mmCIF file of C-alpha atoms in Angstrom:
data_model
loop_
_atom_site.group_PDB
_atom_site.id
_atom_site.type_symbol
_atom_site.label_atom_id
_atom_site.label_comp_id
_atom_site.label_asym_id
_atom_site.label_seq_id
_atom_site.Cartn_x
_atom_site.Cartn_y
_atom_site.Cartn_z
ATOM 1 C CA MET D 1 -101.176 80.620 -111.594
ATOM 2 C CA PRO D 2 -99.030 77.474 -111.201
ATOM 3 C CA TYR D 3 -96.325 76.371 -113.589
ATOM 4 C CA LYS D 4 -96.308 73.355 -115.876
ATOM 5 C CA MET D 5 -93.669 71.107 -117.306
ATOM 6 C CA LEU D 6 -94.198 69.018 -120.405
ATOM 7 C CA TYR D 7 -91.817 66.776 -122.243
ATOM 8 C CA LEU D 8 -91.852 64.911 -125.526
ATOM 9 C CA ALA D 9 -90.335 61.519 -124.771
ATOM 10 C CA ARG D 10 -88.668 58.864 -126.858
ATOM 11 C CA ARG D 11 -87.716 55.590 -125.198
ATOM 12 C CA ALA D 12 -84.168 54.266 -125.026
ATOM 13 C CA LYS D 13 -83.255 51.891 -127.844
ATOM 14 C CA ASN D 14 -83.099 48.890 -125.528
ATOM 15 C CA VAL D 15 -86.635 49.480 -124.156
ATOM 16 C CA ALA D 16 -89.183 47.425 -126.079
ATOM 17 C CA TRP D 17 -92.477 49.077 -126.961
ATOM 18 C CA GLU D 18 -94.482 46.603 -124.883
ATOM 19 C CA ASP D 19 -92.296 47.429 -121.860
ATOM 20 C CA TRP D 20 -92.350 51.184 -122.343
ATOM 21 C CA PRO D 21 -95.247 52.262 -120.051
ATOM 22 C CA ARG D 22 -93.971 50.122 -117.182
ATOM 23 C CA THR D 23 -90.372 51.234 -117.662
ATOM 24 C CA TRP D 24 -91.372 54.893 -117.877
ATOM 25 C CA LYS D 25 -93.455 54.604 -114.708
ATOM 26 C CA SER D 26 -90.515 53.032 -112.909
ATOM 27 C CA HIS D 27 -88.585 56.266 -113.483
ATOM 28 C CA ALA D 28 -91.293 58.244 -111.657
ATOM 29 C CA VAL D 29 -91.175 55.764 -108.787
ATOM 30 C CA PHE D 30 -87.385 56.065 -108.658
ATOM 31 C CA ALA D 31 -87.386 59.878 -108.641
ATOM 32 C CA SER D 32 -90.155 60.069 -106.027
ATOM 33 C CA GLN D 33 -87.884 58.621 -103.354
ATOM 34 C CA PHE D 34 -85.919 61.868 -103.104
ATOM 35 C CA PRO D 35 -87.157 64.468 -100.571
ATOM 36 C CA ALA D 36 -86.983 67.257 -103.165
ATOM 37 C CA MET D 37 -89.992 65.706 -104.905
ATOM 38 C CA ASP D 38 -92.118 65.272 -101.789
ATOM 39 C CA GLY D 39 -95.366 67.222 -102.068
ATOM 40 C CA THR D 40 -94.062 69.592 -104.713
ATOM 41 C CA ILE D 41 -96.155 68.496 -107.714
ATOM 42 C CA ASP D 42 -99.911 69.124 -107.735
ATOM 43 C CA TRP D 43 -100.673 66.614 -110.491
ATOM 44 C CA MET D 44 -98.956 64.687 -113.227
ATOM 45 C CA ARG D 45 -99.738 62.358 -116.128
ATOM 46 C CA TYR D 46 -97.427 60.212 -118.199
ATOM 47 C CA THR D 47 -99.303 59.752 -121.460
ATOM 48 C CA THR D 48 -98.192 57.072 -123.906
ATOM 49 C CA ARG D 49 -98.640 57.264 -127.669
ATOM 50 C CA VAL D 50 -101.839 55.527 -128.761
ATOM 51 C CA ASP D 51 -100.880 52.392 -130.673
ATOM 52 C CA ASP D 52 -104.148 51.609 -132.430
ATOM 53 C CA PRO D 53 -104.796 50.609 -136.065
ATOM 54 C CA ARG D 54 -107.411 53.369 -136.243
ATOM 55 C CA ALA D 55 -104.686 55.937 -135.613
ATOM 56 C CA ALA D 56 -102.500 54.732 -138.474
ATOM 57 C CA ASP D 57 -103.852 57.263 -140.970
ATOM 58 C CA LEU D 58 -104.207 60.168 -138.536
ATOM 59 C CA PRO D 59 -101.856 63.180 -138.695
ATOM 60 C CA VAL D 60 -100.057 62.169 -135.486
ATOM 61 C CA SER D 61 -96.428 61.329 -134.777
ATOM 62 C CA THR D 62 -95.120 57.801 -134.379
ATOM 63 C CA GLU D 63 -91.535 59.055 -133.969
ATOM 64 C CA HIS D 64 -92.048 59.810 -130.286
ATOM 65 C CA ASP D 65 -93.411 57.567 -127.562
ATOM 66 C CA GLY D 66 -95.186 59.802 -125.080
ATOM 67 C CA VAL D 67 -95.831 63.151 -123.467
ATOM 68 C CA SER D 68 -95.499 63.957 -119.784
ATOM 69 C CA VAL D 69 -97.435 66.855 -118.294
ATOM 70 C CA ALA D 70 -97.240 68.087 -114.702
ATOM 71 C CA GLU D 71 -98.233 71.126 -112.659
ATOM 72 C CA ALA D 72 -96.540 72.669 -109.619
ATOM 73 C CA PRO D 73 -96.879 75.907 -107.646
ATOM 74 C CA VAL D 74 -93.228 76.905 -108.107
ATOM 75 C CA LEU D 75 -90.962 76.657 -111.116
ATOM 76 C CA ASP D 76 -87.931 75.517 -109.098
ATOM 77 C CA THR D 77 -89.656 72.141 -108.671
ATOM 78 C CA PHE D 78 -89.233 71.453 -112.366
ATOM 79 C CA TYR D 79 -85.725 72.860 -112.561
ATOM 80 C CA GLY D 80 -84.677 70.206 -110.045
ATOM 81 C CA LYS D 81 -82.916 72.700 -107.809
ATOM 82 C CA GLY D 82 -83.810 70.719 -104.698
ATOM 83 C CA PHE D 83 -81.599 67.777 -105.692
ATOM 84 C CA SER D 84 -78.068 67.405 -104.410
ATOM 85 C CA LYS D 85 -75.254 66.807 -106.879
ATOM 86 C CA GLU D 86 -75.188 63.127 -105.921
ATOM 87 C CA GLN D 87 -78.971 62.753 -106.301
ATOM 88 C CA ARG D 88 -78.878 64.483 -109.687
ATOM 89 C CA ALA D 89 -76.227 62.024 -110.877
ATOM 90 C CA LEU D 90 -78.425 59.086 -109.875
ATOM 91 C CA ILE D 91 -81.443 60.574 -111.670
ATOM 92 C CA ASP D 92 -79.371 61.249 -114.791
ATOM 93 C CA GLU D 93 -78.242 57.635 -114.824
ATOM 94 C CA ASP D 94 -81.821 56.417 -114.517
ATOM 95 C CA GLU D 95 -82.986 58.757 -117.279
ATOM 96 C CA LEU D 96 -80.652 57.109 -119.787
ATOM 97 C CA ARG D 97 -82.022 53.719 -118.732
ATOM 98 C CA VAL D 98 -85.490 54.910 -119.817
ATOM 99 C CA PHE D 99 -85.086 57.639 -122.473
ATOM 100 C CA ASP D 100 -82.920 58.246 -125.529
ATOM 101 C CA ARG D 101 -81.428 61.386 -123.891
ATOM 102 C CA TYR D 102 -81.540 63.403 -120.667
ATOM 103 C CA THR D 103 -84.960 64.889 -119.872
ATOM 104 C CA PRO D 104 -83.846 68.563 -119.886
ATOM 105 C CA GLU D 105 -83.048 68.072 -123.576
ATOM 106 C CA PHE D 106 -86.728 67.469 -124.411
ATOM 107 C CA SER D 107 -88.542 69.361 -121.628
ATOM 108 C CA PHE D 108 -90.639 72.530 -121.737
ATOM 109 C CA TRP D 109 -91.350 74.808 -118.764
ATOM 110 C CA ALA D 110 -94.520 76.772 -119.283
ATOM 111 C CA LYS D 111 -97.433 78.860 -118.070
ATOM 112 C CA GLU D 112 -100.949 77.764 -118.967
ATOM 113 C CA THR D 113 -103.924 79.554 -120.473
ATOM 114 C CA ARG D 114 -107.056 77.421 -120.025
ATOM 115 C CA PHE D 115 -109.576 77.635 -122.904
ATOM 116 C CA VAL D 116 -111.921 74.946 -121.572
ATOM 117 C CA ASP D 117 -111.958 73.991 -117.910
ATOM 118 C CA GLY D 118 -112.702 70.366 -117.136
ATOM 119 C CA LYS D 119 -111.194 67.126 -115.922
ATOM 120 C CA VAL D 120 -108.107 65.551 -117.390
ATOM 121 C CA GLY D 121 -109.477 62.652 -119.416
ATOM 122 C CA GLU D 122 -108.423 59.266 -120.750
ATOM 123 C CA ALA D 123 -106.883 60.563 -123.989
ATOM 124 C CA ALA D 124 -105.089 63.707 -125.082
ATOM 125 C CA ILE D 125 -103.980 65.451 -128.241
ATOM 126 C CA PHE D 126 -100.811 67.514 -127.850
ATOM 127 C CA ARG D 127 -99.640 69.847 -130.597
ATOM 128 C CA PHE D 128 -96.054 71.061 -130.248
ATOM 129 C CA LEU D 129 -96.055 74.311 -132.196
ATOM 130 C CA LYS D 130 -93.134 75.977 -133.981
ATOM 131 C CA ARG D 131 -93.437 79.704 -134.626
ATOM 132 C CA LYS D 132 -93.503 80.667 -138.299
ATOM 133 C CA GLU D 133 -90.540 82.626 -139.584
ATOM 134 C CA GLY D 134 -91.287 86.355 -139.635
ATOM 135 C CA VAL D 135 -93.831 86.141 -136.794
ATOM 136 C CA SER D 136 -92.675 87.785 -133.563
ATOM 137 C CA ARG D 137 -92.918 85.961 -130.255
ATOM 138 C CA GLU D 138 -95.411 88.580 -129.046
ATOM 139 C CA GLN D 139 -97.628 88.139 -132.119
ATOM 140 C CA TYR D 140 -97.389 84.359 -131.814
ATOM 141 C CA GLU D 141 -98.445 84.226 -128.165
ATOM 142 C CA SER D 142 -101.195 86.818 -128.547
ATOM 143 C CA PHE D 143 -102.712 85.044 -131.542
ATOM 144 C CA LEU D 144 -102.646 81.629 -129.880
ATOM 145 C CA ARG D 145 -104.173 82.878 -126.633
ATOM 146 C CA ASP D 146 -106.851 85.029 -128.262
ATOM 147 C CA GLU D 147 -107.924 84.069 -131.781
ATOM 148 C CA TYR D 148 -106.924 80.421 -131.598
ATOM 149 C CA GLY D 149 -108.135 80.108 -128.019
ATOM 150 C CA GLN D 150 -111.568 81.399 -128.895
ATOM 151 C CA LEU D 151 -111.812 78.958 -131.802
ATOM 152 C CA ALA D 152 -110.770 76.056 -129.574
ATOM 153 C CA ALA D 153 -113.365 76.981 -126.961
ATOM 154 C CA ASP D 154 -116.059 77.287 -129.628
ATOM 155 C CA LEU D 155 -115.236 73.929 -131.241
ATOM 156 C CA ALA D 156 -114.648 71.912 -128.069
ATOM 157 C CA PRO D 157 -118.281 70.754 -127.643
ATOM 158 C CA ALA D 158 -118.515 69.516 -131.232
ATOM 159 C CA LEU D 159 -115.139 67.780 -130.992
ATOM 160 C CA GLY D 160 -115.920 66.231 -127.620
ATOM 161 C CA ALA D 161 -112.967 67.861 -125.835
ATOM 162 C CA GLN D 162 -113.554 68.265 -122.096
ATOM 163 C CA ARG D 163 -110.438 70.274 -121.206
ATOM 164 C CA TRP D 164 -108.240 72.501 -123.378
ATOM 165 C CA ALA D 165 -105.137 74.492 -122.537
ATOM 166 C CA LEU D 166 -102.315 76.380 -124.205
ATOM 167 C CA ASN D 167 -98.875 76.074 -122.624
ATOM 168 C CA VAL D 168 -96.424 78.863 -123.497
ATOM 169 C CA THR D 169 -92.783 78.323 -122.598
ATOM 170 C CA VAL D 170 -91.142 80.574 -120.018
ATOM 171 C CA ASP D 171 -87.619 79.621 -121.157
ATOM 172 C CA GLY D 172 -86.204 79.008 -124.576
ATOM 173 C CA PRO D 173 -87.235 75.581 -125.927
ATOM 174 C CA PRO D 174 -84.705 72.737 -126.201
ATOM 175 C CA VAL D 175 -82.301 72.947 -129.127
ATOM 176 C CA ASP D 176 -83.713 69.930 -130.971
ATOM 177 C CA PHE D 177 -87.342 70.769 -130.145
ATOM 178 C CA PRO D 178 -87.955 74.436 -131.129
ATOM 179 C CA PHE D 179 -91.545 74.614 -129.879
ATOM 180 C CA GLU D 180 -92.513 77.715 -127.896
ATOM 181 C CA ALA D 181 -96.090 76.601 -127.274
ATOM 182 C CA ILE D 182 -97.918 73.313 -126.740
ATOM 183 C CA ASP D 183 -101.642 72.936 -127.383
ATOM 184 C CA GLU D 184 -103.199 70.386 -124.997
ATOM 185 C CA SER D 185 -106.729 68.996 -125.379
ATOM 186 C CA TRP D 186 -108.239 66.188 -123.315
ATOM 187 C CA PHE D 187 -111.003 63.726 -124.186
ATOM 188 C CA PRO D 188 -113.045 61.255 -122.120
ATOM 189 C CA SER D 189 -111.757 58.243 -124.085
ATOM 190 C CA ILE D 190 -109.413 57.143 -126.851
ATOM 191 C CA ASP D 191 -112.462 56.541 -129.036
ATOM 192 C CA ALA D 192 -113.597 60.138 -128.537
ATOM 193 C CA ALA D 193 -110.166 61.518 -129.432
ATOM 194 C CA ILE D 194 -109.900 59.386 -132.579
ATOM 195 C CA ASP D 195 -113.435 60.310 -133.583
ATOM 196 C CA ALA D 196 -112.566 64.005 -133.226
ATOM 197 C CA PHE D 197 -110.084 63.775 -136.093
ATOM 198 C CA ALA D 198 -112.881 62.736 -138.473
ATOM 199 C CA LYS D 199 -115.101 65.715 -137.649
ATOM 200 C CA PRO D 200 -115.094 68.707 -140.015
ATOM 201 C CA GLU D 201 -114.501 71.063 -137.101
ATOM 202 C CA MET D 202 -111.043 69.536 -136.557
ATOM 203 C CA ALA D 203 -109.796 70.872 -139.900
ATOM 204 C CA LYS D 204 -110.409 74.438 -138.712
ATOM 205 C CA LEU D 205 -107.714 74.128 -136.052
ATOM 206 C CA PRO D 206 -104.656 73.627 -138.306
ATOM 207 C CA GLU D 207 -106.068 76.219 -140.700
ATOM 208 C CA LYS D 208 -106.039 78.758 -137.874
ATOM 209 C CA LEU D 209 -102.685 77.655 -136.465
ATOM 210 C CA ALA D 210 -101.064 77.980 -139.887
ATOM 211 C CA GLU D 211 -101.372 81.761 -139.601
ATOM 212 C CA VAL D 212 -98.560 81.865 -137.026
ATOM 213 C CA CYS D 213 -97.126 78.334 -136.950
ATOM 214 C CA ASP D 214 -94.936 76.263 -139.247
ATOM 215 C CA LEU D 215 -97.118 73.172 -139.127
ATOM 216 C CA ASP D 216 -94.711 71.031 -141.138
ATOM 217 C CA ALA D 217 -92.122 71.503 -138.390
ATOM 218 C CA GLY D 218 -94.524 70.731 -135.531
ATOM 219 C CA VAL D 219 -95.334 67.477 -133.754
ATOM 220 C CA THR D 220 -98.839 66.226 -132.977
ATOM 221 C CA MET D 221 -99.258 63.423 -130.447
ATOM 222 C CA LEU D 222 -102.287 61.263 -129.680
ATOM 223 C CA THR D 223 -101.783 59.780 -126.223
ATOM 224 C CA ARG D 224 -103.405 57.989 -123.286
ATOM 225 C CA PRO D 225 -102.481 58.227 -119.579
ATOM 226 C CA THR D 226 -100.431 55.271 -118.361
ATOM 227 C CA HIS D 227 -99.230 56.752 -115.062
ATOM 228 C CA ARG D 228 -101.103 59.208 -112.834
ATOM 229 C CA TRP D 229 -100.113 61.204 -109.815
ATOM 230 C CA PRO D 230 -102.972 60.400 -107.389
ATOM 231 C CA ARG D 231 -104.886 63.624 -107.138
ATOM 232 C CA GLU D 232 -106.950 65.167 -109.855
ATOM 233 C CA PRO D 233 -106.075 68.663 -111.101
ATOM 234 C CA LYS D 234 -107.699 71.448 -109.119
ATOM 235 C CA PRO D 235 -110.291 73.599 -110.935
ATOM 236 C CA ALA D 236 -108.906 76.794 -112.445
#
């Protein structure tokens, strides 16, 4: 199974909100010029926080600006080991043009468990999950993959989710972002994702997650793709 990298982005202070998607995309264009990135990523989406009056009362974060998700056959792609020291310095400089800190400080390297197999859609809900104190890592992962995964698969049709995955980190999470798993559900449209929050089935998800997660310390993002790597994800 391939590896994934996700990150929870916040724009640099001098990047205006209206310029954010374009500025963020420009970083992907800049990084793609280096040979180390050529043909190494199977698919990628930059997804920007949904800025919609209908989302104002939803339990989603406005403290972060987007989530990136990408898949590759080897983990070294995401570690950036193919870059020379000089190339890495150039990328670091560009990262601070776009983000409020270097990307390794808010990135997660993970393996995926797919609950619902389908196409990546036009909106996504990401839940960055912090393990509850007293719950072991083994218990946490097992519960999320099994009990929570079965619930997600069962509720997906009613919620309108067309793809659902759990991403469990293979390394320790970043210091300021202590999330060892990220729940990732995709919807065909922003309307469908917003509508899902109003359905009674949605309330069952945090109820289940609360058994092993500290929900008050987590981050939930409602996003839309604003930059796409050309090919669609391959079926599982």
